[in-house]
Amino acid sequence: MIDIKSLSRPELETLMTGLGQPKFRAKQVFQWLHRGVASFEEMSDLPKALREQLAEQCSLTVPQVERKQVSRLDGTIKYLWRLGDGNCVESVLMRYRHGNTVCVSSEVGCLMGCAFCASTLGGLVRRLTAGEILDQVIFVQKESGEKISNIVLMGIGEPLDNFDAVMRFLELVNDPDGVNIGMRHISLSTCGLTEKIDKLAGYRLQLTLSVSLHAPDDETRSRLMPVNRSVGVDRLFDCCRRYFETTGRRISYEYAMVDGVNDHDWQADLLARRLKGIPGHVNLIPLNNVRESPLKPSTRTRQFQQRLEQQGVTTTVRRRLGSDIDASCGQLRRKTLGLKDTE
Ligand code: SAH
């Protein structure tokens, strides 16, 4: 079966001409797919015979809402989707004054093993297809009735570990006949896979790259993020510098403040030194408590921020949204599936 929603526009045209159809059918089908139809039958302006042929040859992904939680504090909505094969992933809809942002997952589970993150506790189950990543945007929009204006690839999974599907997703979601979200309205967050960051730089996309840094020194970063053991902070910053030089885009560094681990003054000073000459911006994140983790949120966020700013580093503190609905990634999936550490 052909996974039709993951096809690029040219591939969809080839499929249509292969079925003896004129090219313009590709645009019709594309528009239906991106509006979130539940069956080929619904594509009412296509000939009946074509709808039947498509139903025979292609699979159509339609994620089901397994759970939905609405924050009473700020209207953030968290969706747990059940995919065709029974696996679940989360997406979060956040409402800001400047528009609606949806946070999407790129994988079921995660390989990276970060100490503070709920998504990685059961390892990687599988990577999502481009269509399944796109579905989260399409169906959040459809379910909520809200127009989405921004996307962050910050849900479950490591997007650069699913490189090809993510690139395909970006192309699809950017298409004017589909959801039509400009690259400048998309952020991609990575734990820092340097080879893949270099590869991404080659595409010179206008998206915002977020690097999950969480510590400026190897000892702390390796403790929090096993991925650092093979790359190291020096090589990561070299890579970030190359990314900026190639794309001209400032990187955003994510830094979850962990009590007594990465919130010391010397770490703010080291971070400021490391960022000298690489235009970028630090986003301090209040650590979300993960039940299975002993790490606790820092109480020094403001001091840390001031210390960075005194040394010329642009720093923001992330607003906490949806704190009453397990909105930090991976937690709803684990709760609902009843997953344990030992799974
Ligand atoms: N794998 C990618 C994207 C998914 S995680 C990455 O590592 O960037 C999205 C962001 O949430 C990352 O910055 C991650 O480090 C952060 N994060 C994960 N668990 C968290 C927690 N418990 N509290 C605060 N931030 C967390």
mmCIF file of C-alpha atoms in Angstrom, residues 153-271:
data_model
loop_
_atom_site.group_PDB
_atom_site.id
_atom_site.type_symbol
_atom_site.label_atom_id
_atom_site.label_comp_id
_atom_site.label_asym_id
_atom_site.label_seq_id
_atom_site.Cartn_x
_atom_site.Cartn_y
_atom_site.Cartn_z
ATOM 1 C CA LEU A 153 9.081 20.006 16.534
ATOM 2 C CA MET A 154 9.550 19.572 20.268
ATOM 3 C CA GLY A 155 7.246 16.707 21.129
ATOM 4 C CA ILE A 156 8.195 13.069 21.636
ATOM 5 C CA GLY A 157 11.291 11.920 19.764
ATOM 6 C CA GLU A 158 14.451 13.361 18.242
ATOM 7 C CA PRO A 159 13.551 14.960 14.894
ATOM 8 C CA LEU A 160 17.057 14.686 13.458
ATOM 9 C CA ASP A 161 17.066 10.952 14.243
ATOM 10 C CA ASN A 162 14.147 10.754 11.780
ATOM 11 C CA PHE A 163 15.774 13.072 9.260
ATOM 12 C CA ASP A 164 14.193 12.059 5.948
ATOM 13 C CA ALA A 165 10.623 11.942 7.261
ATOM 14 C CA VAL A 166 11.081 15.288 8.997
ATOM 15 C CA MET A 167 12.437 16.940 5.823
ATOM 16 C CA ARG A 168 9.521 15.557 3.871
ATOM 17 C CA PHE A 169 7.124 16.818 6.554
ATOM 18 C CA LEU A 170 8.623 20.311 6.339
ATOM 19 C CA GLU A 171 8.129 20.380 2.581
ATOM 20 C CA LEU A 172 4.516 19.193 2.892
ATOM 21 C CA VAL A 173 3.479 21.528 5.695
ATOM 22 C CA ASN A 174 5.042 24.453 3.847
ATOM 23 C CA ASP A 175 2.981 23.871 0.676
ATOM 24 C CA PRO A 176 0.537 26.726 -0.130
ATOM 25 C CA ASP A 177 -2.139 24.193 -1.159
ATOM 26 C CA GLY A 178 -1.889 22.418 2.186
ATOM 27 C CA VAL A 179 -1.522 23.720 5.719
ATOM 28 C CA ASN A 180 0.741 26.457 4.362
ATOM 29 C CA ILE A 181 3.008 27.294 7.268
ATOM 30 C CA GLY A 182 6.088 29.312 6.396
ATOM 31 C CA MET A 183 9.519 28.074 7.459
ATOM 32 C CA ARG A 184 9.995 31.153 9.626
ATOM 33 C CA HIS A 185 7.080 29.916 11.708
ATOM 34 C CA ILE A 186 8.655 26.518 12.354
ATOM 35 C CA SER A 187 11.163 25.541 15.056
ATOM 36 C CA LEU A 188 13.053 22.289 15.139
ATOM 37 C CA SER A 189 14.545 21.182 18.431
ATOM 38 C CA THR A 190 17.444 18.744 18.638
ATOM 39 C CA CYS A 191 19.547 17.208 21.387
ATOM 40 C CA GLY A 192 22.541 18.096 19.192
ATOM 41 C CA LEU A 193 23.272 15.428 16.570
ATOM 42 C CA THR A 194 26.119 17.310 14.904
ATOM 43 C CA GLU A 195 26.312 15.377 11.624
ATOM 44 C CA LYS A 196 22.606 15.882 11.082
ATOM 45 C CA ILE A 197 22.806 19.579 12.021
ATOM 46 C CA ASP A 198 25.497 19.968 9.341
ATOM 47 C CA LYS A 199 23.272 18.152 6.873
ATOM 48 C CA LEU A 200 20.301 20.357 7.776
ATOM 49 C CA ALA A 201 22.436 23.487 7.328
ATOM 50 C CA GLY A 202 22.954 22.453 3.699
ATOM 51 C CA TYR A 203 19.241 22.983 3.009
ATOM 52 C CA ARG A 204 19.516 26.618 4.196
ATOM 53 C CA LEU A 205 15.975 26.604 5.545
ATOM 54 C CA GLN A 206 14.556 29.687 7.236
ATOM 55 C CA LEU A 207 13.328 27.666 10.209
ATOM 56 C CA THR A 208 14.619 28.211 13.753
ATOM 57 C CA LEU A 209 16.985 25.589 15.071
ATOM 58 C CA SER A 210 16.759 25.005 18.816
ATOM 59 C CA VAL A 211 19.591 23.128 20.425
ATOM 60 C CA SER A 212 18.832 21.453 23.748
ATOM 61 C CA LEU A 213 21.978 22.384 25.579
ATOM 62 C CA HIS A 214 21.145 22.096 29.289
ATOM 63 C CA ALA A 215 24.784 22.430 30.383
ATOM 64 C CA PRO A 216 27.918 24.212 29.097
ATOM 65 C CA ASP A 217 30.414 21.674 30.505
ATOM 66 C CA ASP A 218 30.976 18.090 29.425
ATOM 67 C CA GLU A 219 30.664 16.524 32.843
ATOM 68 C CA THR A 220 27.195 17.910 33.525
ATOM 69 C CA ARG A 221 25.958 17.624 29.953
ATOM 70 C CA SER A 222 27.052 13.999 29.674
ATOM 71 C CA ARG A 223 25.296 13.245 32.925
ATOM 72 C CA LEU A 224 22.045 14.802 31.730
ATOM 73 C CA MET A 225 22.320 13.844 28.070
ATOM 74 C CA PRO A 226 24.109 10.615 27.087
ATOM 75 C CA VAL A 227 24.373 11.903 23.502
ATOM 76 C CA ASN A 228 27.057 14.286 24.764
ATOM 77 C CA ARG A 229 29.418 11.434 25.590
ATOM 78 C CA SER A 230 30.268 10.956 21.926
ATOM 79 C CA VAL A 231 30.077 14.558 20.710
ATOM 80 C CA GLY A 232 31.133 16.872 23.534
ATOM 81 C CA VAL A 233 30.306 20.508 24.065
ATOM 82 C CA ASP A 234 33.313 21.846 22.071
ATOM 83 C CA ARG A 235 32.277 20.029 18.936
ATOM 84 C CA LEU A 236 28.643 20.947 19.470
ATOM 85 C CA PHE A 237 29.474 24.673 19.568
ATOM 86 C CA ASP A 238 31.756 24.347 16.522
ATOM 87 C CA CYS A 239 28.802 22.816 14.752
ATOM 88 C CA CYS A 240 26.462 25.605 15.922
ATOM 89 C CA ARG A 241 28.925 28.180 14.610
ATOM 90 C CA ARG A 242 28.997 26.457 11.210
ATOM 91 C CA TYR A 243 25.196 26.340 11.200
ATOM 92 C CA PHE A 244 24.991 30.083 11.767
ATOM 93 C CA GLU A 245 27.653 30.807 9.162
ATOM 94 C CA THR A 246 25.903 28.675 6.548
ATOM 95 C CA THR A 247 22.296 29.685 7.177
ATOM 96 C CA GLY A 248 22.584 33.140 8.769
ATOM 97 C CA ARG A 249 19.995 31.953 11.296
ATOM 98 C CA ARG A 250 20.498 32.474 15.023
ATOM 99 C CA ILE A 251 20.236 29.352 17.121
ATOM 100 C CA SER A 252 18.065 29.176 20.193
ATOM 101 C CA TYR A 253 19.614 27.210 23.077
ATOM 102 C CA GLU A 254 17.262 25.426 25.428
ATOM 103 C CA TYR A 255 18.379 25.122 29.007
ATOM 104 C CA ALA A 256 16.125 23.383 31.542
ATOM 105 C CA MET A 257 17.085 24.633 34.983
ATOM 106 C CA VAL A 258 17.865 21.699 37.277
ATOM 107 C CA ASP A 259 18.401 22.303 40.968
ATOM 108 C CA GLY A 260 22.054 22.011 41.987
ATOM 109 C CA VAL A 261 23.064 20.442 38.668
ATOM 110 C CA ASN A 262 23.315 23.080 35.941
ATOM 111 C CA ASP A 263 22.259 26.268 37.742
ATOM 112 C CA HIS A 264 25.600 27.407 39.242
ATOM 113 C CA ASP A 265 27.108 30.821 38.544
ATOM 114 C CA TRP A 266 30.223 29.295 37.006
ATOM 115 C CA GLN A 267 28.007 27.525 34.491
ATOM 116 C CA ALA A 268 26.358 30.801 33.481
ATOM 117 C CA ASP A 269 29.846 32.287 33.036
ATOM 118 C CA LEU A 270 31.080 29.342 30.984
ATOM 119 C CA LEU A 271 27.961 29.454 28.830
#
